[in-house]
Amino acid sequence: MTRNRARLQNQLESLLEEAHIKLSSIVSDLLGASARRMLQALADGETDPATLAAMANKQLHATSEQLCDALAHAPNSIPSTADC
């Protein structure tokens, strides 16, 4: 089971890198709650980096600005006018 989780995390990281989404450099666990919420929103069509960054848990060490920067390169992302 641990091997499957590691394999899944590596595949997810590769997919995000191909899409120019730098989330793995900011979030330590791509399968953690914050990252999963942001990834689900991306899959559902959300493109605003500020909206995506707002989905992070308070325990996440990354700042909102760091998250916005990492998510700003997502395909079809729109320039954010929010607090990023």
Coordinates of C-alpha atoms in Angstrom, one line a residue:
M1 CA 0.0 0.0 0.0
T2 CA 2.9 2.4 0.8
R3 CA 4.4 1.6 -2.6
N4 CA 1.2 2.4 -4.4
R5 CA 0.9 5.7 -2.6
A6 CA 4.4 6.6 -3.5
R7 CA 3.9 5.6 -7.1
L8 CA 0.7 7.6 -7.3
Q9 CA 2.4 10.7 -5.7
N10 CA 5.2 10.4 -8.3
Q11 CA 2.8 10.1 -11.2
L12 CA 0.8 13.1 -9.9
E13 CA 3.9 15.2 -9.5
S14 CA 5.0 14.3 -13.1
L15 CA 1.5 15.2 -14.4
L16 CA 1.6 18.6 -12.6
E17 CA 5.1 19.4 -13.9
E18 CA 3.9 18.7 -17.4
A19 CA 1.1 21.2 -16.8
H20 CA 3.5 23.7 -15.4
I21 CA 1.8 23.6 -12.0
K22 CA 4.5 24.0 -9.3
L23 CA 2.3 22.8 -6.4
S24 CA 4.7 20.0 -5.4
S25 CA 7.5 22.6 -4.7
I26 CA 5.2 24.3 -2.1
V27 CA 3.1 21.5 -0.7
S28 CA 4.9 18.7 1.0
D29 CA 2.2 16.1 0.5
L30 CA 0.4 16.2 -2.8
L31 CA -2.1 13.6 -1.4
G32 CA -2.8 15.7 1.7
A33 CA -6.1 17.5 2.3
S34 CA -5.1 20.9 1.1
A35 CA -3.5 19.7 -2.1
R36 CA -6.4 17.3 -2.8
R37 CA -8.9 20.2 -2.5
M38 CA -6.9 22.4 -4.8
L39 CA -6.4 19.5 -7.3
Q40 CA -10.1 18.7 -7.3
A41 CA -11.0 22.3 -7.9
L42 CA -8.6 22.4 -10.8
A43 CA -10.2 19.2 -12.2
D44 CA -13.6 20.8 -11.8
G45 CA -12.4 23.8 -13.9
E46 CA -11.4 26.4 -11.3
T47 CA -8.6 28.6 -12.8
D48 CA -8.3 31.5 -10.4
P49 CA -5.0 31.1 -8.4
A50 CA -6.4 33.1 -5.4
T51 CA -9.5 30.9 -5.2
L52 CA -7.3 27.8 -5.3
A53 CA -4.9 29.1 -2.7
A54 CA -7.8 30.0 -0.4
M55 CA -8.5 26.2 -0.2
A56 CA -5.4 25.5 1.8
N57 CA -5.6 24.5 5.5
K58 CA -4.3 26.9 8.1
Q59 CA -1.6 24.2 9.0
L60 CA 0.0 24.6 5.6
H61 CA 3.3 26.4 5.9
A62 CA 3.1 28.0 2.5
T63 CA 1.8 31.5 2.3
S64 CA -1.1 32.5 0.1
E65 CA 1.4 34.4 -2.2
Q66 CA 3.5 31.3 -2.6
L67 CA 0.5 29.2 -3.5
C68 CA -0.8 31.7 -5.9
D69 CA 2.6 31.8 -7.6
A70 CA 2.7 28.0 -7.9
L71 CA -0.8 27.8 -9.2
A72 CA -0.6 30.8 -11.6
H73 CA 1.0 28.7 -14.3
A74 CA -1.9 26.3 -14.4
P75 CA -3.4 25.9 -17.9
N76 CA -6.1 28.5 -18.5
S77 CA -5.3 30.3 -15.3
I78 CA -6.5 33.8 -15.2
P79 CA -4.6 36.7 -13.8
S80 CA -5.8 37.2 -10.2
T81 CA -7.1 40.5 -9.0
A82 CA -7.6 39.1 -5.5
D83 CA -5.1 39.2 -2.6
C84 CA -2.2 37.2 -4.2

